[in-house]
Amino acid sequence: MQRRAFIKRMAATLGGFILLSRLPLSSADNGHENAAPPHLPWPYTRLDPEETRKLGHLGYYLFECAGGAFWSIAVQLREKIGYPWTLLPIPSREEAMEAVREGKHLHSLFQYGYGGAVGWGTLCGALNGSLAIIQMVVGEHKHWDALGKKLMRWYESTPLPSDKSNEYAVKGMMYVPKEKMKSTKWLPSNISGSTLCHVSVGKWCEISGYASGSKERSERCGRLTGDVAAMTVQLLNTYFEKGLSAALALAADVRLSPTTASCRVCHYKGKDYEAGQFTRGYLACESCHRDMRPHAHTFVSLGGGHGEAGLKGPSWARDLAIAGLGAAAAAGVAAGVLAGSGSREDRGEEEKEG
Ligand code: HEC
Ligand code: HEC
């Protein structure tokens, strides 16, 4: 209840913010000049994922990852729908193209999200900007939550940058003019295993051999921004045309990692402190917690299954929980899963298993 009230307040705040910062309105405004911004959700229309991939890459050059992802989708909605998207203080496609050609700086929304929020290395900005759009156009709380969780886990478990964005860059098919590109090479891809900018960038640098301050690393994040925005549009297109289950089925093999699912049997946001409910979150546990053997003796019993719409664990983890296996079995399962977690080969396995 409280959470819902809070979210309503947030929506009201966002609405107020947009009202205060409105720009002179374009002709696409259709006579809404004095109208207050409508409540969320704002209207959506089918967008082309490939167009979005290229715009996300262009957006990165001007507004970095979070600003670029948000802009690439919002600007298209403004072009196609007009009001209320005309209320957003974001540059037009033409202004963006001109700024890239002439090396000018422009302001847009969500630029704060660069480098995992003001460079802090937390949530990848491409996710941050994309999640914002998902929430703005999908009214139902449960639905944007489920779609957002899909996007997060897809990011953790998909090799990025994608072959498509590499191909566009190599063949000169991006909107950023070739002479302005930071790199036109085919860049290595990897599975980050994390939604954190710090981990995602660090692991990519390790496998590619490029420094975090290199042009190639920056270009990698530009292509990745397009990839995340394109996936967001794929999810949204399917959601609005065929409904939530169809959208979630788009990435049906994208589930919690087996380790995370096994940990979340006990560790989730709940009320039973003794059972392990003094933590929360879906971050891939194995990306940080490597050796959990010391606490295996404390596994007393497995609680009930704990799934949330749109992001279930592998079914064996839930079956185990439902079967209510005892201490020895629980410790054995966790120790077995843990013994192999964290290694590269394992990530490949995890992908195949889903
Ligand atoms: C069967 C239930 C259960 C499972 C499964 C479980 N834990 Fe725990 N965990 C607990 C309980 C209960 C505690 C608190 C008691 C303690 O600290 O010894 C705990 C404590 C911890 C702690 C606190 C520090 C420590 O080592 O004592 C960490 C970190 C932790 N768990 C991580 C994990 C991770 C990561 C996984 C999955 C790989 C996992 N746990 C799976 C029940 C569980
Ligand atoms: C980005 C790194 C990271 C990830 C991913 C991560 N943790 Fe942690 N976790 C930490 C850190 C850091 C601490 C604090 C350790 C400390 O205080 O010694 C911690 C503490 C904990 C604790 C003990 C809380 C306490 O201080 O008593 C538990 C339990 C735990 N994590 C479970 C999990 C589970 C379950 C997952 C996966 C759903 C997970 N963690 C994912 C970094 C991470």
Short mmCIF file of C-alpha atoms in Angstrom, two decimals, residues 49-50 52-54 56-57 154 159-174 181 183-189 219-228 230:
data_model
loop_
_atom_site.label_atom_id
_atom_site.label_comp_id
_atom_site.label_asym_id
_atom_site.label_seq_id
_atom_site.Cartn_x
_atom_site.Cartn_y
_atom_site.Cartn_z
CA PRO A 49 14.32 -1.81 -33.20
CA GLU A 50 17.04 -1.31 -35.83
CA THR A 52 16.43 2.57 -32.36
CA ARG A 53 19.78 0.75 -32.27
CA LYS A 54 21.31 3.42 -34.53
CA GLY A 56 20.84 4.90 -29.34
CA HIS A 57 24.39 4.90 -30.68
CA TRP A 154 18.83 -10.06 -20.55
CA PRO A 159 26.95 -10.98 -25.27
CA LEU A 160 27.27 -7.22 -25.92
CA PRO A 161 27.87 -5.24 -28.04
CA SER A 162 25.71 -7.25 -30.45
CA ASP A 163 26.84 -8.46 -33.87
CA LYS A 164 24.28 -6.11 -35.41
CA SER A 165 25.70 -2.95 -33.86
CA ASN A 166 29.24 -4.11 -34.68
CA GLU A 167 28.15 -4.65 -38.26
CA TYR A 168 26.48 -1.22 -38.56
CA ALA A 169 29.63 0.43 -37.19
CA VAL A 170 32.03 -1.47 -39.45
CA LYS A 171 29.92 -0.89 -42.58
CA GLY A 172 29.35 2.82 -41.87
CA MET A 173 25.61 2.34 -41.34
CA MET A 174 25.43 4.27 -38.04
CA MET A 181 33.29 7.57 -34.96
CA SER A 183 36.26 3.37 -33.66
CA THR A 184 34.95 1.58 -36.73
CA LYS A 185 36.50 -1.76 -35.76
CA TRP A 186 34.52 -4.90 -35.00
CA LEU A 187 34.77 -4.85 -31.18
CA PRO A 188 34.89 -7.92 -28.92
CA SER A 189 31.65 -8.87 -27.15
CA GLU A 219 32.53 3.13 -28.64
CA ARG A 220 31.66 -0.24 -27.09
CA CYS A 221 29.34 1.52 -24.65
CA GLY A 222 27.80 3.50 -27.54
CA ARG A 223 26.97 0.31 -29.43
CA LEU A 224 25.72 -1.31 -26.24
CA THR A 225 23.44 1.69 -25.61
CA GLY A 226 21.83 1.09 -29.01
CA ASP A 227 21.51 -2.62 -28.25
CA VAL A 228 19.75 -2.06 -24.92
CA ALA A 230 16.61 -1.84 -29.32
#
